[in-house]
Coordinates of N, CA and C in Angstrom, one line a residue:
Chain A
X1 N -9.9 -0.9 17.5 CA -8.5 -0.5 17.2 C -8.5 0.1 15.8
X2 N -8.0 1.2 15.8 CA -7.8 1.7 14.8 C -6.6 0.6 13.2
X3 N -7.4 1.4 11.8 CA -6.9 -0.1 11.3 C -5.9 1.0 10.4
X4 N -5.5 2.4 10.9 CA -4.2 3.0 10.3 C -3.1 3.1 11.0
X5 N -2.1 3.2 10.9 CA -0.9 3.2 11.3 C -0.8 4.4 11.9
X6 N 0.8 5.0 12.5 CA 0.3 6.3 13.1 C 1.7 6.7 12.1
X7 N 1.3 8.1 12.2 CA 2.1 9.5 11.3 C 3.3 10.3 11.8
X8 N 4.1 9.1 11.8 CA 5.4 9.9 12.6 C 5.9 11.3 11.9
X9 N 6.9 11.9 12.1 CA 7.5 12.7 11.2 C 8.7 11.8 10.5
X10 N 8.3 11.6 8.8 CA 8.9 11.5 7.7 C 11.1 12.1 8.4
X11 N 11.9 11.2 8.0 CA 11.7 10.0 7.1 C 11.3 8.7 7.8
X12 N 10.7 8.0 7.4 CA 11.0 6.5 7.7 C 10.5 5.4 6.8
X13 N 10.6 4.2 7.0 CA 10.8 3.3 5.9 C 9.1 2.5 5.4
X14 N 8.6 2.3 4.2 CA 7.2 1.6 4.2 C 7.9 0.5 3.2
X15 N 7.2 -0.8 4.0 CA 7.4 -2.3 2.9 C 6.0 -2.2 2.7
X16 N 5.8 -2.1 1.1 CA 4.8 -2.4 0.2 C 4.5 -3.9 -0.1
X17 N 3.6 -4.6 0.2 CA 3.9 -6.1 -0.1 C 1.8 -6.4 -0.6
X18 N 2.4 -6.6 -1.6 CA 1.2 -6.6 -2.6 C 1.0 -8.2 -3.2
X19 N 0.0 -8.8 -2.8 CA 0.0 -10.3 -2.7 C -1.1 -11.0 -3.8
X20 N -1.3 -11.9 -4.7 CA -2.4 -12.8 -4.9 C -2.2 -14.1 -3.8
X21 N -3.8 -14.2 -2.9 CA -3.4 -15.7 -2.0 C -4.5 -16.5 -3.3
X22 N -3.8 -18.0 -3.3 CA -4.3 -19.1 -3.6 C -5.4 -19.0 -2.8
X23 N -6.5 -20.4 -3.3 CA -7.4 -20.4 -3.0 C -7.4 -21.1 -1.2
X24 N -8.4 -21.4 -0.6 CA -8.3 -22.1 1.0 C -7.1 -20.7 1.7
X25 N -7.4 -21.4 2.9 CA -6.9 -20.4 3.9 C -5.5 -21.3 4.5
X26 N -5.3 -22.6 4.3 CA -3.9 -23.7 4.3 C -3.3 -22.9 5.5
X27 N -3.3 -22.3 6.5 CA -3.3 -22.2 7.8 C -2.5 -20.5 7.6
X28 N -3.3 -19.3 6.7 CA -2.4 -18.3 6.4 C -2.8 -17.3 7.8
X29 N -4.1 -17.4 8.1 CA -4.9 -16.8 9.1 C -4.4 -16.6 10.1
X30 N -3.9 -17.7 10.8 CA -3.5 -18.2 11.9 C -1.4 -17.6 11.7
X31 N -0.9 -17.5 10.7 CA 0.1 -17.4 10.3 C 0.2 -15.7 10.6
X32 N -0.7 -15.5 10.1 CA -0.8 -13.6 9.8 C -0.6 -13.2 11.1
X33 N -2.1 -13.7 12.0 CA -1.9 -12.9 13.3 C -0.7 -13.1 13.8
X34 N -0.2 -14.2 13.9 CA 0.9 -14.2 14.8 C 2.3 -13.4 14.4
X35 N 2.2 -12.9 12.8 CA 3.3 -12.5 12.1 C 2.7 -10.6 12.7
X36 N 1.5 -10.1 13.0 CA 1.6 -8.7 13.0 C 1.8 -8.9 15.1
X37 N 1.3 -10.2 15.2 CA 1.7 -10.1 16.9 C 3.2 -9.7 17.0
X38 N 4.3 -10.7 16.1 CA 5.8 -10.6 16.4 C 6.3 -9.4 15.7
X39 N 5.6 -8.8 14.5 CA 6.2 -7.5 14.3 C 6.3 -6.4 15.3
X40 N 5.1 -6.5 15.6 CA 5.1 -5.4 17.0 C 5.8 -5.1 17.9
X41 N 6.3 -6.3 18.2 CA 7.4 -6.4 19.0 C 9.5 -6.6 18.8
X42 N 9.1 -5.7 17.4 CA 10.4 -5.8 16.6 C 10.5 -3.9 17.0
X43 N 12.0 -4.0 16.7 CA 12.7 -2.4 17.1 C 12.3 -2.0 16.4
X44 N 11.6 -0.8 15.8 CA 11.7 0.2 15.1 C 10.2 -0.2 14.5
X45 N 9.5 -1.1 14.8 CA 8.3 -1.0 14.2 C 7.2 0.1 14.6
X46 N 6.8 0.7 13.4 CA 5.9 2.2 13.4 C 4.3 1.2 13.6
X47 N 4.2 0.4 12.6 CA 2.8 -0.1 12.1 C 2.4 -0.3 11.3
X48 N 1.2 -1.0 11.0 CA 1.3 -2.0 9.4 C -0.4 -1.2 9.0
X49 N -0.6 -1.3 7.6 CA -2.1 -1.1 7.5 C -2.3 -2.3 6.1
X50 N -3.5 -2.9 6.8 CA -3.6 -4.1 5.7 C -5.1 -4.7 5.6
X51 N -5.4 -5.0 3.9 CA -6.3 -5.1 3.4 C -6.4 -6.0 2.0
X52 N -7.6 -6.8 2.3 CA -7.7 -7.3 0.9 C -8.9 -7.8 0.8
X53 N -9.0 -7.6 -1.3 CA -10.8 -8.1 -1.4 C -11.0 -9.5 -1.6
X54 N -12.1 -9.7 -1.7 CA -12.8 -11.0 -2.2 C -12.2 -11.5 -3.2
X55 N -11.4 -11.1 -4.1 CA -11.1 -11.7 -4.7 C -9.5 -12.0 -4.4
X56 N -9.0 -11.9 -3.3 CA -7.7 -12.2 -3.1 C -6.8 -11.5 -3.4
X57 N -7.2 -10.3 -3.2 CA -6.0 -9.6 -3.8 C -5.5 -8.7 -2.8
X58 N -4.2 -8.4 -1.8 CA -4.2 -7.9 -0.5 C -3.1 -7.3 -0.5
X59 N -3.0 -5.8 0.0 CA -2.1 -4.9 0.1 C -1.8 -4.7 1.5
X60 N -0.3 -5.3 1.9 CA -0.3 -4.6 3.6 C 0.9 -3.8 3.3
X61 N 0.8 -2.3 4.1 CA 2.0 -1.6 4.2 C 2.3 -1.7 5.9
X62 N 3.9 -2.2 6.0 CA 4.1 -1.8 6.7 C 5.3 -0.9 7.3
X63 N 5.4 0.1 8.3 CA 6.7 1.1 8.6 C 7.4 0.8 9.5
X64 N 8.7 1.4 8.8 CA 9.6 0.9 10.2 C 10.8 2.0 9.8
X65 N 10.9 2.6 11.5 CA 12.2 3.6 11.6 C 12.9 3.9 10.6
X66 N 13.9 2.7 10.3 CA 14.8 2.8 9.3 C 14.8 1.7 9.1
X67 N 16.5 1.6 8.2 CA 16.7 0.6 7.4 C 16.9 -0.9 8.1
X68 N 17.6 -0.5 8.8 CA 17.9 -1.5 10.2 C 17.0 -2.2 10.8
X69 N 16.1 -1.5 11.2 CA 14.7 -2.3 11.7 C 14.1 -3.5 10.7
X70 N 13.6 -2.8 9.4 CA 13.1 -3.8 8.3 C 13.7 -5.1 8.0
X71 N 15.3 -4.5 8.1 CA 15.9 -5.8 8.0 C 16.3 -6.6 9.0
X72 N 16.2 -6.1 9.9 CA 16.3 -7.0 11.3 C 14.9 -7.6 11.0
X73 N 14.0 -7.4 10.9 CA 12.8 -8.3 10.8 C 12.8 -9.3 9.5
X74 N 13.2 -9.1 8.8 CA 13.2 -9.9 7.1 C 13.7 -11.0 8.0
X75 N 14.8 -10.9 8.9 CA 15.4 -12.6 9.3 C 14.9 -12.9 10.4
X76 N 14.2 -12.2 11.0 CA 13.6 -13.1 12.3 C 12.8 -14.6 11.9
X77 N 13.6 -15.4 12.7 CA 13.3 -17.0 12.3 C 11.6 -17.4 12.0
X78 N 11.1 -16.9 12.7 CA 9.6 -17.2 12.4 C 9.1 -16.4 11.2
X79 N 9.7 -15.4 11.2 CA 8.8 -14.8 9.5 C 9.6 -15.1 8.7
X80 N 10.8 -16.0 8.7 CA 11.9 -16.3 7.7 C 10.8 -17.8 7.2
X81 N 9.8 -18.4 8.2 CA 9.3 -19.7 8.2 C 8.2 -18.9 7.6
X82 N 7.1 -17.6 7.5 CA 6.2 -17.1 7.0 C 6.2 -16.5 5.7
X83 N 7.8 -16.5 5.3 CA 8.1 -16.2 3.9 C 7.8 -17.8 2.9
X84 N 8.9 -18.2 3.6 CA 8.7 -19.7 2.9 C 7.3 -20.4 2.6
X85 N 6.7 -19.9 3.7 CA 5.3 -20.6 3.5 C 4.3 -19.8 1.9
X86 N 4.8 -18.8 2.1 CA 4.2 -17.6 1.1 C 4.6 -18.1 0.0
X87 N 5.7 -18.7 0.1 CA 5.9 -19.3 -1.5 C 5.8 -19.9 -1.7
X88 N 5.4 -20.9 -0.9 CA 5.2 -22.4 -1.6 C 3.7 -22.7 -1.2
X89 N 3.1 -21.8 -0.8 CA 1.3 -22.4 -0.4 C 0.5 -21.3 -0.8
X90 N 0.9 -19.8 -0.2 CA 0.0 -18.8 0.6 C 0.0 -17.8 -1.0
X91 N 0.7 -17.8 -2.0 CA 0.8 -16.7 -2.7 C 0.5 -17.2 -4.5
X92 N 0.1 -16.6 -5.0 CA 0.1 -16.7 -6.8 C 1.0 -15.9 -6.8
X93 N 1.3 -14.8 -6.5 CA 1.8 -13.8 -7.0 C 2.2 -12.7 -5.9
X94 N 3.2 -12.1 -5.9 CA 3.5 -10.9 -4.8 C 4.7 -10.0 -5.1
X95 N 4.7 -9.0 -4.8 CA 5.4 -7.6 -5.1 C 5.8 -6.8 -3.6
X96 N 7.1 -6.8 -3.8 CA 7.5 -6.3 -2.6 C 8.4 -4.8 -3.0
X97 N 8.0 -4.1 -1.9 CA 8.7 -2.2 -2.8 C 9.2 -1.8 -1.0
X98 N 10.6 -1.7 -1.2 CA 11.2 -0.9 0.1 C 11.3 0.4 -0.4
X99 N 10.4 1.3 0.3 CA 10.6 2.6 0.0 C 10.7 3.7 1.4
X100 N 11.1 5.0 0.9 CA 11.7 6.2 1.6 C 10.3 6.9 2.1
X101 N 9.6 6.7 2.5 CA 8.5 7.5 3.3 C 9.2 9.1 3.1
X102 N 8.6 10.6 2.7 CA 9.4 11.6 2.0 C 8.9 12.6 3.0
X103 N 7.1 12.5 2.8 CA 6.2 13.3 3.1 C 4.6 12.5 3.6
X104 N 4.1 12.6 4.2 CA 2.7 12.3 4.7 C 1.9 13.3 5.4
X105 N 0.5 12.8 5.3 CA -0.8 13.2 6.0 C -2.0 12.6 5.9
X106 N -2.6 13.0 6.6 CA -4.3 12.9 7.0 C -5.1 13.6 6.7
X107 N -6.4 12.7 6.1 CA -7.7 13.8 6.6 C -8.7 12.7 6.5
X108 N -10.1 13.6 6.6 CA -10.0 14.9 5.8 C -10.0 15.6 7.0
X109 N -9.6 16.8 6.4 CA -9.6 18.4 7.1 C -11.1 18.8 6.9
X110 N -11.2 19.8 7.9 CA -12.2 20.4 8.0 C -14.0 19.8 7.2
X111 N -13.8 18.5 8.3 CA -15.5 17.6 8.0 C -16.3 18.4 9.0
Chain B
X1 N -6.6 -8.9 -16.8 CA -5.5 -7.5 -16.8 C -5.4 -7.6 -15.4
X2 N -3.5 -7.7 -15.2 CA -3.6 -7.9 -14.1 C -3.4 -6.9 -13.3
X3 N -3.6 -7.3 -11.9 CA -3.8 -6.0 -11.2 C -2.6 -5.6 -10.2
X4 N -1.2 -6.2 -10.5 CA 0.0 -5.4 -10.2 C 0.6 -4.9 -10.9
X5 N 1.1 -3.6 -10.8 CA 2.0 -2.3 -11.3 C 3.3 -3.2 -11.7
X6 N 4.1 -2.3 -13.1 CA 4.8 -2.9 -13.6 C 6.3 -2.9 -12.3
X7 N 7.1 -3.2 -12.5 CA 8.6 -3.3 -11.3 C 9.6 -2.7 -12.4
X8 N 9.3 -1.2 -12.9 CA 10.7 -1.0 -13.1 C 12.0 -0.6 -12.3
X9 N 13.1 -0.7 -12.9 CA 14.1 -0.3 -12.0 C 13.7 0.8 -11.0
X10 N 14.3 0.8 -9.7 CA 14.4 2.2 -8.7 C 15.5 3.2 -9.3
X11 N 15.2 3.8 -8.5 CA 14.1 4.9 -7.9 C 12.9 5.4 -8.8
X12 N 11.9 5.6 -8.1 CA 10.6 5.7 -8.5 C 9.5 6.3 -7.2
X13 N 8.7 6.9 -7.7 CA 8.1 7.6 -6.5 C 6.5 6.4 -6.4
X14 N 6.6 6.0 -5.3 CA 4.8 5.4 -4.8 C 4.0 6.5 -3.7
X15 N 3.1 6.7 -4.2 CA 1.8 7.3 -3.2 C 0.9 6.5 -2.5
X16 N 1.1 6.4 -1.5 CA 0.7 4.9 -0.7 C -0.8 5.8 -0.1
X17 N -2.0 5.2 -0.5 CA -3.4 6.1 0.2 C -4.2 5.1 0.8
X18 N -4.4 4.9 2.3 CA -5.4 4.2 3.1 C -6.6 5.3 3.2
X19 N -7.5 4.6 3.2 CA -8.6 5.3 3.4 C -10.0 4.5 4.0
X20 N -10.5 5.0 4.6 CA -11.6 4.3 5.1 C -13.0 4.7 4.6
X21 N -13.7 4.3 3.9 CA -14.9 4.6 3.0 C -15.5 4.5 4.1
X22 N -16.9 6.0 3.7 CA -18.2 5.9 4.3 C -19.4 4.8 4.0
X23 N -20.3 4.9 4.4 CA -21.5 4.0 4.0 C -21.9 4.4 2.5
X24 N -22.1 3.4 2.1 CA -22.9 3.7 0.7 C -21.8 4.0 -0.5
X25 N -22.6 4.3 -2.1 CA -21.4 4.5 -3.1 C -21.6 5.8 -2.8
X26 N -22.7 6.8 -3.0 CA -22.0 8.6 -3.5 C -21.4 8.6 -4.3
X27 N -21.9 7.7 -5.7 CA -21.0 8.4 -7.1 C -19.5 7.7 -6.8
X28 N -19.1 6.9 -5.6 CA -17.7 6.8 -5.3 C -17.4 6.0 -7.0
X29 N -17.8 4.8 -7.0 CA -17.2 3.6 -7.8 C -16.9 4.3 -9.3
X30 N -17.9 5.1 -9.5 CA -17.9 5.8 -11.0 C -16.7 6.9 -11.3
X31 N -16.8 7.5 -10.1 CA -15.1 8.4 -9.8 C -14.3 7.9 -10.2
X32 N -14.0 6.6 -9.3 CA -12.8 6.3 -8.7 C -12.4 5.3 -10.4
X33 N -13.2 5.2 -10.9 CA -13.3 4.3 -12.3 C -12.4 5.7 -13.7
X34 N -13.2 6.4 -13.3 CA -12.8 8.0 -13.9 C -11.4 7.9 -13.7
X35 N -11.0 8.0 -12.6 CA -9.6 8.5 -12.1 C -8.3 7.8 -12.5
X36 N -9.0 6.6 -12.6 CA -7.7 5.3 -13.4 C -7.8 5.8 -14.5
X37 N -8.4 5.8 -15.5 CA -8.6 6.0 -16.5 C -7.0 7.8 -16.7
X38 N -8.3 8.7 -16.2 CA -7.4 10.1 -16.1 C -5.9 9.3 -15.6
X39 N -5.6 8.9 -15.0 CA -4.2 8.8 -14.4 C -2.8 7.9 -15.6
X40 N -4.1 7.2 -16.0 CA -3.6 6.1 -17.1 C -2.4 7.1 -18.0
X41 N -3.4 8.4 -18.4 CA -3.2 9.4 -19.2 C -1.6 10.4 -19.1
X42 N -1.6 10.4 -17.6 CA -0.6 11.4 -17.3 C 0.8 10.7 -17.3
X43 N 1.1 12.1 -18.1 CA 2.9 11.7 -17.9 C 3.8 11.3 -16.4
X44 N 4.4 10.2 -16.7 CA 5.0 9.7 -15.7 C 4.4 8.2 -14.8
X45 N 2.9 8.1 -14.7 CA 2.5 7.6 -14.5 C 3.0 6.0 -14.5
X46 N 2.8 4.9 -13.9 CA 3.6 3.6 -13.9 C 2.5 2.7 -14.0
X47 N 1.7 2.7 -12.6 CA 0.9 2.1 -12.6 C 0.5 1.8 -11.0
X48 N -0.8 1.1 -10.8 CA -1.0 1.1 -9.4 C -1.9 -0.3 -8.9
X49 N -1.9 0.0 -7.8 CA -2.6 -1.6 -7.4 C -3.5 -1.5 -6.1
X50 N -4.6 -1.7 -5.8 CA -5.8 -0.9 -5.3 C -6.3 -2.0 -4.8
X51 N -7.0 -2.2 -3.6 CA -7.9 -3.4 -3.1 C -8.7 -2.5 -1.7
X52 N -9.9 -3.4 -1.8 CA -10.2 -2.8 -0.2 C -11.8 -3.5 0.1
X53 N -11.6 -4.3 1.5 CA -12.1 -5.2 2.3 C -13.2 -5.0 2.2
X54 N -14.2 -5.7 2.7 CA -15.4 -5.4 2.7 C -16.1 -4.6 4.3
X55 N -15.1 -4.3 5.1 CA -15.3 -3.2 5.8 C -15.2 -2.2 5.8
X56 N -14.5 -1.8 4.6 CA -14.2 -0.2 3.9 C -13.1 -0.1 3.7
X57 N -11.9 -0.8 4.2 CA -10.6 0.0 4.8 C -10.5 -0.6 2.9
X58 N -9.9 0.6 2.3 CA -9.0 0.4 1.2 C -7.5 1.1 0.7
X59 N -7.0 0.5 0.4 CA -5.2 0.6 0.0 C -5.3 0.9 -1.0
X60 N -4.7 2.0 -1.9 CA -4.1 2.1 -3.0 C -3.0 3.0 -3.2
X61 N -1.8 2.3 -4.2 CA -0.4 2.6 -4.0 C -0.5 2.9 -5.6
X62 N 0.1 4.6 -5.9 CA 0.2 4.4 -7.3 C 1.3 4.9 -7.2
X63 N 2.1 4.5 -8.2 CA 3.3 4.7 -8.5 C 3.9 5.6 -10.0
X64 N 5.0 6.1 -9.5 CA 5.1 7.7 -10.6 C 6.6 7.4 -10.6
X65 N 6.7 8.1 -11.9 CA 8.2 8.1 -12.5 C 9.2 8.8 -11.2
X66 N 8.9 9.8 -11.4 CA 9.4 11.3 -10.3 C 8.2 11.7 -9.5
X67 N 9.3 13.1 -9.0 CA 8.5 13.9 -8.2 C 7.3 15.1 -8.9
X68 N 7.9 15.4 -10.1 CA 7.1 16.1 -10.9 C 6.0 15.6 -11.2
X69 N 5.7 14.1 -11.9 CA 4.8 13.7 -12.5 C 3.6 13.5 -11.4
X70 N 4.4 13.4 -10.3 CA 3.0 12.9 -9.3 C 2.6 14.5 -8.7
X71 N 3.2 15.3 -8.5 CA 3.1 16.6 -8.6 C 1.7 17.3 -9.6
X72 N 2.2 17.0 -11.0 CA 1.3 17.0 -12.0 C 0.0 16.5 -11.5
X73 N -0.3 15.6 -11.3 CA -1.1 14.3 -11.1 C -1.9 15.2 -10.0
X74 N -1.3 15.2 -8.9 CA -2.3 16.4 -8.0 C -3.1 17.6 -8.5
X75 N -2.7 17.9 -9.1 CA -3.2 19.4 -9.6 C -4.0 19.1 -10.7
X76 N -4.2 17.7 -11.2 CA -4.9 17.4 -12.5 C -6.8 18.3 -12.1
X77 N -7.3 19.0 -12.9 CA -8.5 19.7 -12.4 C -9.6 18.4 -11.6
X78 N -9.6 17.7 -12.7 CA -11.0 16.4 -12.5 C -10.4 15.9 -11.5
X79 N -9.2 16.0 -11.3 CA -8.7 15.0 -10.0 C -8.9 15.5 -8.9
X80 N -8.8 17.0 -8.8 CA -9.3 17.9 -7.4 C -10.2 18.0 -7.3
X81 N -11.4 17.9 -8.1 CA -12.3 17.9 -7.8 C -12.6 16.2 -6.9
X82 N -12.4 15.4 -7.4 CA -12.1 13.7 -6.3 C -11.4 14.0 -5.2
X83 N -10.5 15.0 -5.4 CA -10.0 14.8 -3.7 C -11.0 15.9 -3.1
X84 N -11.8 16.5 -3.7 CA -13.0 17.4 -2.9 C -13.9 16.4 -2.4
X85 N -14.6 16.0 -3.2 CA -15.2 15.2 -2.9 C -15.3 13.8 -1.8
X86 N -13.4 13.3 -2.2 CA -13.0 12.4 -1.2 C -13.1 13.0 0.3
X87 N -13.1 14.4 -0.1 CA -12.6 15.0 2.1 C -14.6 15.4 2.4
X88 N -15.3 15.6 1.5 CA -16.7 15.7 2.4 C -17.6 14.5 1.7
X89 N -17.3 13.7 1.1 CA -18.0 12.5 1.0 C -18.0 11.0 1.3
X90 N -16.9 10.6 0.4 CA -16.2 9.0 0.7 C -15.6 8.5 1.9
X91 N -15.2 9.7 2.1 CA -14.1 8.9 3.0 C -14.2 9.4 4.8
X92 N -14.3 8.6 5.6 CA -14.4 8.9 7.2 C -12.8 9.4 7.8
X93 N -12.1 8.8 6.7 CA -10.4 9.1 7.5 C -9.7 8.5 6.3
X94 N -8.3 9.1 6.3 CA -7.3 9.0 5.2 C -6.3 9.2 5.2
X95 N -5.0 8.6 4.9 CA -3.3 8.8 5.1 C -2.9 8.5 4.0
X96 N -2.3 9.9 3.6 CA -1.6 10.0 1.8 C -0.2 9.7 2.5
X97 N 0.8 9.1 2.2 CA 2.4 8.9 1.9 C 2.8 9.4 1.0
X98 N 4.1 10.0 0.6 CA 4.4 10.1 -0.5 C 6.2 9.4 0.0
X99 N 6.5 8.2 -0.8 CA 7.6 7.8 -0.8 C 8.6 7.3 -2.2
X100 N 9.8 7.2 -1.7 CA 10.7 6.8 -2.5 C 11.0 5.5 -2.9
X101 N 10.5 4.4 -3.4 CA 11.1 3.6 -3.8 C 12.8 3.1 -4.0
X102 N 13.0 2.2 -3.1 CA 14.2 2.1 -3.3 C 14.9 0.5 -3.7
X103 N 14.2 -0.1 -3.4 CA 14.2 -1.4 -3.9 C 12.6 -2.1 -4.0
X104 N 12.6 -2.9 -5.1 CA 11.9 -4.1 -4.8 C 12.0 -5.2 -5.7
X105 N 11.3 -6.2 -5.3 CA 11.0 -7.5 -6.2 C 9.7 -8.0 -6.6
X106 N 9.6 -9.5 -6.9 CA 8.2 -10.0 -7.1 C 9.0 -12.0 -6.8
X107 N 7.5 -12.3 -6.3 CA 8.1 -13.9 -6.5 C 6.4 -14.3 -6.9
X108 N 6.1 -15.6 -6.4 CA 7.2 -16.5 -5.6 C 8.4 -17.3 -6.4
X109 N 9.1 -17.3 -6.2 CA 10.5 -17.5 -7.1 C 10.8 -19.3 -7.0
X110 N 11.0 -20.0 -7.9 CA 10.9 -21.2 -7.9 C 9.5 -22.2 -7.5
X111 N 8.5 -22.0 -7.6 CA 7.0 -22.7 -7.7 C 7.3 -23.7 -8.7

């Protein structure tokens, strides 16, 4: 499975969510999958791309239609339970950026 | 030094870059070392936050005052010459964004 998102045509929305996790895994693993299983299945979800190193430091973007969509998801009850957990177990530190997707692309071109 | 970008007020432009590294460095790490540095330099510049897995996939989101500065920032010479290099060397596949920042925060809030 591809681990990029796909390239709609601009505009639509990216959540930036830039994370330190605490040390142990305190059940985030098992939390995650099921949080990109139920995004998927939210209106307006484009797709998420997500990564982090060894030392715990993990960037997921993910897109969605519009504004509507994102925030219809911020309250869905189970990730409203996957937030809470983030704060009080799963996170040192985290950074969240709603932004306007303007322009995008791919490459490389001509390999 | 930590490794999330400062949160000033919006609007603010982020350049969200997935990219999938080839095998091996190719001069990558010493570049890419170069290029914070050069970026550090340029007007407008904010700041950025960068990680990437031990299977290659890496994220980096840098963030610019405006549209000019990241503008600037492209055309920097040493810098095109990295994105040359990035399209026949580093990288197997890659998705530049260019978006608008419209809100964000940071927690976890009450710990």
């Amino acid at each position: 499975m591809s681990r990029f998102a796909p390239l709609p045509d601009p505009p639509y929305y990216a959540v930036i969510f830039t994370a330190q996790r605490t040390e142990g895994d305190h059940g985030y693993d098992a939390m995650a999958a099921q949080m990109v299983t139920l995004a998927e299945d939210q209106p307006g979800y484009i797709g998420a791309e997500s990564t982090r190193d060894a030392g715990g430091l993990g960037i997921t973007v993910s897109y969605w239609a519009d504004e509507d969509s994102l925030k219809a998801w911020k309250e869905v009850a189970q990730h409203l339970l996957a937030q809470k957990l983030g704060k009080t177990r799963w996170y040192q530190h985290y950074t969240l950026r709603v932004a306007r997707v303007e322009r995008a692309y791919d490459g490389p071109e001509g390999r």
